[in-house]
């Protein structure tokens, strides 16, 4: 199992995948909002989304796990 | 003059407004969110009030709360700064209703200039040149194609309520319009609550040059020359200078007079800025009007010797301008660079904690900032953390002083765009005055793919 983590602090603006979705390396899974910018967060590997650890509107810190992929 | 003024803003601009208020003997009322409790603007205000949680919607954009603080603190006037509520007609109206002076133009003028379609129409009527295009909202993509066929490609598809490059795209043919229309309209609706779209001719390789004006309540309007703001990244300015290295004296006078005409035609009062696109033949076209103080106002202050915040306060307090157009000075050359907490290559933001800050001193150097050596740069607000303004007797001297100041600017703990700024101002194209809005794309190191960012 692998984790997708927030690359910076910010709010979760949009969640683009659901549990069970197939994702590919480089595919955006979540968009954060930080300093008035959209920050796309991509999966770093191919796999299936197991769990989404955040909700839209949540605040995350750099390094927080946002999606689990297996 | 007012005795008590509330500053409805944060960061460097709040600090800058407070400074002038104090010089005029005005008691300053600051406001802050929970994220800004330790911010310098809070420390220097004569009194400061907590207005809510970190997110702007719950603090700096909370009109009810701001008006409550204004009442409790017996404020007579509110200075909105830039961004946030500064161009919010509803806020200006609510201030009026509460018996407070909003330091800016009337709500009607703010609202008219806030719509790109409405303002184009007003300027056309006033005889100010606008970019060829339409002055009505498009019904759908097909109508956009029809209009574009008439105007001639390439055209710029734009959101009427847009700003910061959002909802805006260059298109080269009908097929591209069909592809681009829905997406940009949706973004405009999401961001601004208004999906009205229009198109105008795309001006190739333009310069972005704006005219600062001041208008009092007695029918006097003057222009304070221009600012050249062409160097941008993500459609946001990074380097601004006055005078422009490009326009001739003849163009300067024409643009100034057009700006005065534009402002006078809508009954404008207070400080304002008319933004123009200028093509390589020195033709200029109205782009939009900013009905507030600009981020880059210090370069105008440096060459005119005026304090624009002082002028705003005096106009709002009912005083007349004390100088005529012929008396507006123009001395030397000033350049401002915006220091952003961001990666200098990808422009992605870099929130974090500053661990060291050492500011350069030197001849002609001015700082506008509201951070210190232990500041936390939070993800809640704009990444611009400071401005560095340098003045010289001419452009070359200003650039040399700026190079020296940037080399000595020490900020650690977060990433900043200082390396990018150094690259810009040292580039032969910048030195020769080849400053167009395509500068960054044309001359700087290509961007890395955003996804590679860690």
mmCIF file of C-alpha atoms in Angstrom, chain B residues 2-186:
data_model
loop_
_atom_site.group_PDB
_atom_site.id
_atom_site.type_symbol
_atom_site.label_atom_id
_atom_site.label_comp_id
_atom_site.label_asym_id
_atom_site.label_seq_id
_atom_site.Cartn_x
_atom_site.Cartn_y
_atom_site.Cartn_z
ATOM 1 C CA UNK B 2 -10.361 62.080 10.456
ATOM 2 C CA UNK B 3 -9.380 61.286 14.027
ATOM 3 C CA UNK B 4 -10.010 57.514 13.918
ATOM 4 C CA UNK B 5 -9.646 55.250 10.879
ATOM 5 C CA UNK B 6 -10.182 51.496 10.647
ATOM 6 C CA UNK B 7 -7.870 49.613 8.284
ATOM 7 C CA UNK B 8 -9.803 46.653 6.862
ATOM 8 C CA UNK B 9 -6.792 44.762 5.595
ATOM 9 C CA UNK B 10 -3.691 42.838 6.645
ATOM 10 C CA UNK B 11 -0.032 42.433 5.755
ATOM 11 C CA UNK B 12 2.211 45.049 4.231
ATOM 12 C CA UNK B 13 -0.584 47.277 2.971
ATOM 13 C CA UNK B 14 -2.221 47.524 6.392
ATOM 14 C CA UNK B 15 1.154 48.446 7.865
ATOM 15 C CA UNK B 16 1.761 51.007 5.131
ATOM 16 C CA UNK B 17 -1.637 52.685 5.637
ATOM 17 C CA UNK B 18 -1.168 52.753 9.408
ATOM 18 C CA UNK B 19 2.184 54.508 8.934
ATOM 19 C CA UNK B 20 0.665 57.417 7.018
ATOM 20 C CA UNK B 21 -2.314 57.660 9.393
ATOM 21 C CA UNK B 22 0.085 57.994 12.312
ATOM 22 C CA UNK B 23 2.057 60.689 10.528
ATOM 23 C CA UNK B 24 -1.209 62.604 10.162
ATOM 24 C CA UNK B 25 -2.077 62.124 13.843
ATOM 25 C CA UNK B 26 -4.905 59.678 13.127
ATOM 26 C CA UNK B 27 -5.715 56.958 15.679
ATOM 27 C CA UNK B 28 -5.509 53.614 13.824
ATOM 28 C CA UNK B 29 -7.788 50.637 14.336
ATOM 29 C CA UNK B 30 -6.392 47.364 13.006
ATOM 30 C CA UNK B 31 -8.203 44.074 12.503
ATOM 31 C CA UNK B 32 -6.808 40.544 12.387
ATOM 32 C CA UNK B 33 -7.735 36.909 11.984
ATOM 33 C CA UNK B 34 -6.638 34.162 14.364
ATOM 34 C CA UNK B 35 -3.819 33.350 11.927
ATOM 35 C CA UNK B 36 -2.491 36.929 12.131
ATOM 36 C CA UNK B 37 -2.450 37.445 15.907
ATOM 37 C CA UNK B 38 1.335 37.986 15.858
ATOM 38 C CA UNK B 39 1.451 39.929 12.605
ATOM 39 C CA UNK B 40 3.306 43.258 12.508
ATOM 40 C CA UNK B 41 0.236 45.200 11.347
ATOM 41 C CA UNK B 42 -1.461 44.201 14.614
ATOM 42 C CA UNK B 43 1.474 45.361 16.712
ATOM 43 C CA UNK B 44 1.761 48.800 15.121
ATOM 44 C CA UNK B 45 -1.951 49.680 15.090
ATOM 45 C CA UNK B 46 -3.033 51.871 18.001
ATOM 46 C CA UNK B 47 -5.669 49.253 18.758
ATOM 47 C CA UNK B 48 -6.412 45.927 17.094
ATOM 48 C CA UNK B 49 -9.481 43.721 17.068
ATOM 49 C CA UNK B 50 -9.814 39.997 16.413
ATOM 50 C CA UNK B 51 -12.408 39.489 13.685
ATOM 51 C CA UNK B 52 -12.513 35.742 13.149
ATOM 52 C CA UNK B 53 -10.900 32.527 12.053
ATOM 53 C CA UNK B 54 -8.077 32.342 9.501
ATOM 54 C CA UNK B 55 -10.126 31.941 6.323
ATOM 55 C CA UNK B 56 -10.862 35.280 4.690
ATOM 56 C CA UNK B 57 -14.587 34.570 4.355
ATOM 57 C CA UNK B 58 -14.751 34.300 8.133
ATOM 58 C CA UNK B 59 -12.558 37.307 8.928
ATOM 59 C CA UNK B 60 -11.262 39.889 6.444
ATOM 60 C CA UNK B 61 -14.297 39.501 4.172
ATOM 61 C CA UNK B 62 -16.817 39.466 7.016
ATOM 62 C CA UNK B 63 -18.624 42.774 6.466
ATOM 63 C CA UNK B 64 -20.913 42.470 9.525
ATOM 64 C CA UNK B 65 -17.982 41.878 11.828
ATOM 65 C CA UNK B 66 -15.925 44.723 10.358
ATOM 66 C CA UNK B 67 -18.814 47.156 10.768
ATOM 67 C CA UNK B 68 -19.270 45.979 14.356
ATOM 68 C CA UNK B 69 -15.622 46.715 15.102
ATOM 69 C CA UNK B 70 -15.952 50.101 13.388
ATOM 70 C CA UNK B 71 -18.843 50.946 15.682
ATOM 71 C CA UNK B 72 -17.229 49.726 18.896
ATOM 72 C CA UNK B 73 -13.990 51.550 18.054
ATOM 73 C CA UNK B 74 -15.799 54.771 17.052
ATOM 74 C CA UNK B 75 -14.136 54.759 13.626
ATOM 75 C CA UNK B 76 -15.092 57.580 11.269
ATOM 76 C CA UNK B 77 -13.723 56.045 8.092
ATOM 77 C CA UNK B 78 -12.553 52.712 6.698
ATOM 78 C CA UNK B 79 -9.544 52.247 4.471
ATOM 79 C CA UNK B 80 -9.941 48.979 2.541
ATOM 80 C CA UNK B 81 -6.371 48.733 1.161
ATOM 81 C CA UNK B 82 -6.197 46.530 -1.961
ATOM 82 C CA UNK B 83 -7.670 43.076 -2.604
ATOM 83 C CA UNK B 84 -10.146 41.710 -0.015
ATOM 84 C CA UNK B 85 -13.121 44.144 0.203
ATOM 85 C CA UNK B 86 -11.463 47.065 -1.572
ATOM 86 C CA UNK B 87 -13.501 46.704 -4.759
ATOM 87 C CA UNK B 88 -16.649 45.350 -3.166
ATOM 88 C CA UNK B 89 -19.526 47.737 -3.914
ATOM 89 C CA UNK B 90 -21.685 46.061 -1.282
ATOM 90 C CA UNK B 91 -19.107 46.820 1.405
ATOM 91 C CA UNK B 92 -18.846 50.459 0.298
ATOM 92 C CA UNK B 93 -22.634 50.715 0.427
ATOM 93 C CA UNK B 94 -22.849 49.127 3.878
ATOM 94 C CA UNK B 95 -20.204 51.570 5.156
ATOM 95 C CA UNK B 96 -22.257 54.483 3.850
ATOM 96 C CA UNK B 97 -25.413 53.126 5.458
ATOM 97 C CA UNK B 98 -23.584 52.783 8.765
ATOM 98 C CA UNK B 99 -22.526 56.433 8.558
ATOM 99 C CA UNK B 100 -18.897 55.589 7.861
ATOM 100 C CA UNK B 101 -16.732 57.085 5.131
ATOM 101 C CA UNK B 102 -15.453 54.429 2.748
ATOM 102 C CA UNK B 103 -12.057 55.618 1.516
ATOM 103 C CA UNK B 104 -12.603 55.123 -2.189
ATOM 104 C CA UNK B 105 -15.155 55.945 -4.886
ATOM 105 C CA UNK B 106 -18.932 55.492 -4.591
ATOM 106 C CA UNK B 107 -20.520 52.006 -4.627
ATOM 107 C CA UNK B 108 -22.053 52.795 -8.042
ATOM 108 C CA UNK B 109 -18.673 53.568 -9.584
ATOM 109 C CA UNK B 110 -17.056 50.486 -7.994
ATOM 110 C CA UNK B 111 -19.809 48.309 -9.363
ATOM 111 C CA UNK B 112 -19.641 49.761 -12.866
ATOM 112 C CA UNK B 113 -15.850 49.406 -13.080
ATOM 113 C CA UNK B 114 -15.967 45.919 -11.527
ATOM 114 C CA UNK B 115 -17.714 44.573 -14.595
ATOM 115 C CA UNK B 116 -15.358 44.332 -17.558
ATOM 116 C CA UNK B 117 -18.284 44.542 -19.979
ATOM 117 C CA UNK B 118 -19.857 47.587 -18.261
ATOM 118 C CA UNK B 119 -16.553 49.408 -17.962
ATOM 119 C CA UNK B 120 -15.733 48.799 -21.650
ATOM 120 C CA UNK B 121 -19.090 50.289 -22.526
ATOM 121 C CA UNK B 122 -18.549 53.346 -20.297
ATOM 122 C CA UNK B 123 -15.085 53.963 -21.742
ATOM 123 C CA UNK B 124 -16.292 53.626 -25.333
ATOM 124 C CA UNK B 125 -18.955 56.210 -24.580
ATOM 125 C CA UNK B 126 -16.377 58.521 -23.016
ATOM 126 C CA UNK B 127 -14.189 58.309 -26.124
ATOM 127 C CA UNK B 128 -11.374 56.362 -24.451
ATOM 128 C CA UNK B 129 -9.830 53.764 -26.800
ATOM 129 C CA UNK B 130 -10.790 50.179 -25.909
ATOM 130 C CA UNK B 131 -9.543 46.917 -27.425
ATOM 131 C CA UNK B 132 -11.832 46.042 -30.372
ATOM 132 C CA UNK B 133 -14.410 43.591 -29.105
ATOM 133 C CA UNK B 134 -17.960 43.262 -27.890
ATOM 134 C CA UNK B 135 -19.747 45.077 -25.065
ATOM 135 C CA UNK B 136 -22.487 42.551 -24.287
ATOM 136 C CA UNK B 137 -22.420 39.159 -22.561
ATOM 137 C CA UNK B 138 -22.271 36.195 -24.928
ATOM 138 C CA UNK B 139 -25.218 33.797 -24.877
ATOM 139 C CA UNK B 140 -23.155 30.742 -25.805
ATOM 140 C CA UNK B 141 -20.069 29.445 -27.595
ATOM 141 C CA UNK B 142 -21.695 29.736 -31.033
ATOM 142 C CA UNK B 143 -22.330 33.432 -30.513
ATOM 143 C CA UNK B 144 -18.684 33.767 -29.424
ATOM 144 C CA UNK B 145 -17.556 32.186 -32.692
ATOM 145 C CA UNK B 146 -19.753 34.552 -34.707
ATOM 146 C CA UNK B 147 -18.369 37.597 -32.890
ATOM 147 C CA UNK B 148 -14.786 36.345 -33.214
ATOM 148 C CA UNK B 149 -15.226 35.850 -36.963
ATOM 149 C CA UNK B 150 -16.227 39.497 -37.153
ATOM 150 C CA UNK B 151 -13.355 40.798 -34.999
ATOM 151 C CA UNK B 152 -10.653 38.566 -36.459
ATOM 152 C CA UNK B 153 -8.427 36.000 -34.725
ATOM 153 C CA UNK B 154 -6.661 35.637 -32.400
ATOM 154 C CA UNK B 155 -9.144 36.809 -29.780
ATOM 155 C CA UNK B 156 -9.158 36.800 -26.000
ATOM 156 C CA UNK B 157 -12.074 34.991 -24.399
ATOM 157 C CA UNK B 158 -12.717 36.681 -21.057
ATOM 158 C CA UNK B 159 -14.965 36.515 -18.007
ATOM 159 C CA UNK B 160 -16.640 39.856 -17.300
ATOM 160 C CA UNK B 161 -16.132 39.449 -13.569
ATOM 161 C CA UNK B 162 -12.680 37.900 -13.969
ATOM 162 C CA UNK B 163 -9.357 38.800 -12.441
ATOM 163 C CA UNK B 164 -5.933 37.282 -11.860
ATOM 164 C CA UNK B 165 -6.086 35.497 -15.210
ATOM 165 C CA UNK B 166 -9.010 33.292 -14.175
ATOM 166 C CA UNK B 167 -11.630 32.653 -16.863
ATOM 167 C CA UNK B 168 -9.399 34.079 -19.569
ATOM 168 C CA UNK B 169 -7.891 32.354 -22.619
ATOM 169 C CA UNK B 170 -6.359 33.254 -25.986
ATOM 170 C CA UNK B 171 -8.094 31.422 -28.851
ATOM 171 C CA UNK B 172 -6.983 31.209 -32.475
ATOM 172 C CA UNK B 173 -10.009 29.764 -34.255
ATOM 173 C CA UNK B 174 -13.627 28.755 -33.885
ATOM 174 C CA UNK B 175 -12.792 25.225 -32.856
ATOM 175 C CA UNK B 176 -10.678 26.520 -29.967
ATOM 176 C CA UNK B 177 -13.543 28.754 -28.807
ATOM 177 C CA UNK B 178 -15.938 25.816 -28.756
ATOM 178 C CA UNK B 179 -13.427 23.898 -26.639
ATOM 179 C CA UNK B 180 -12.586 26.776 -24.288
ATOM 180 C CA UNK B 181 -15.955 28.442 -23.697
ATOM 181 C CA UNK B 182 -17.692 26.126 -21.215
ATOM 182 C CA UNK B 183 -14.609 25.536 -19.069
ATOM 183 C CA UNK B 184 -13.797 29.218 -18.658
ATOM 184 C CA UNK B 185 -17.418 30.075 -18.009
ATOM 185 C CA UNK B 186 -17.569 27.442 -15.294
#
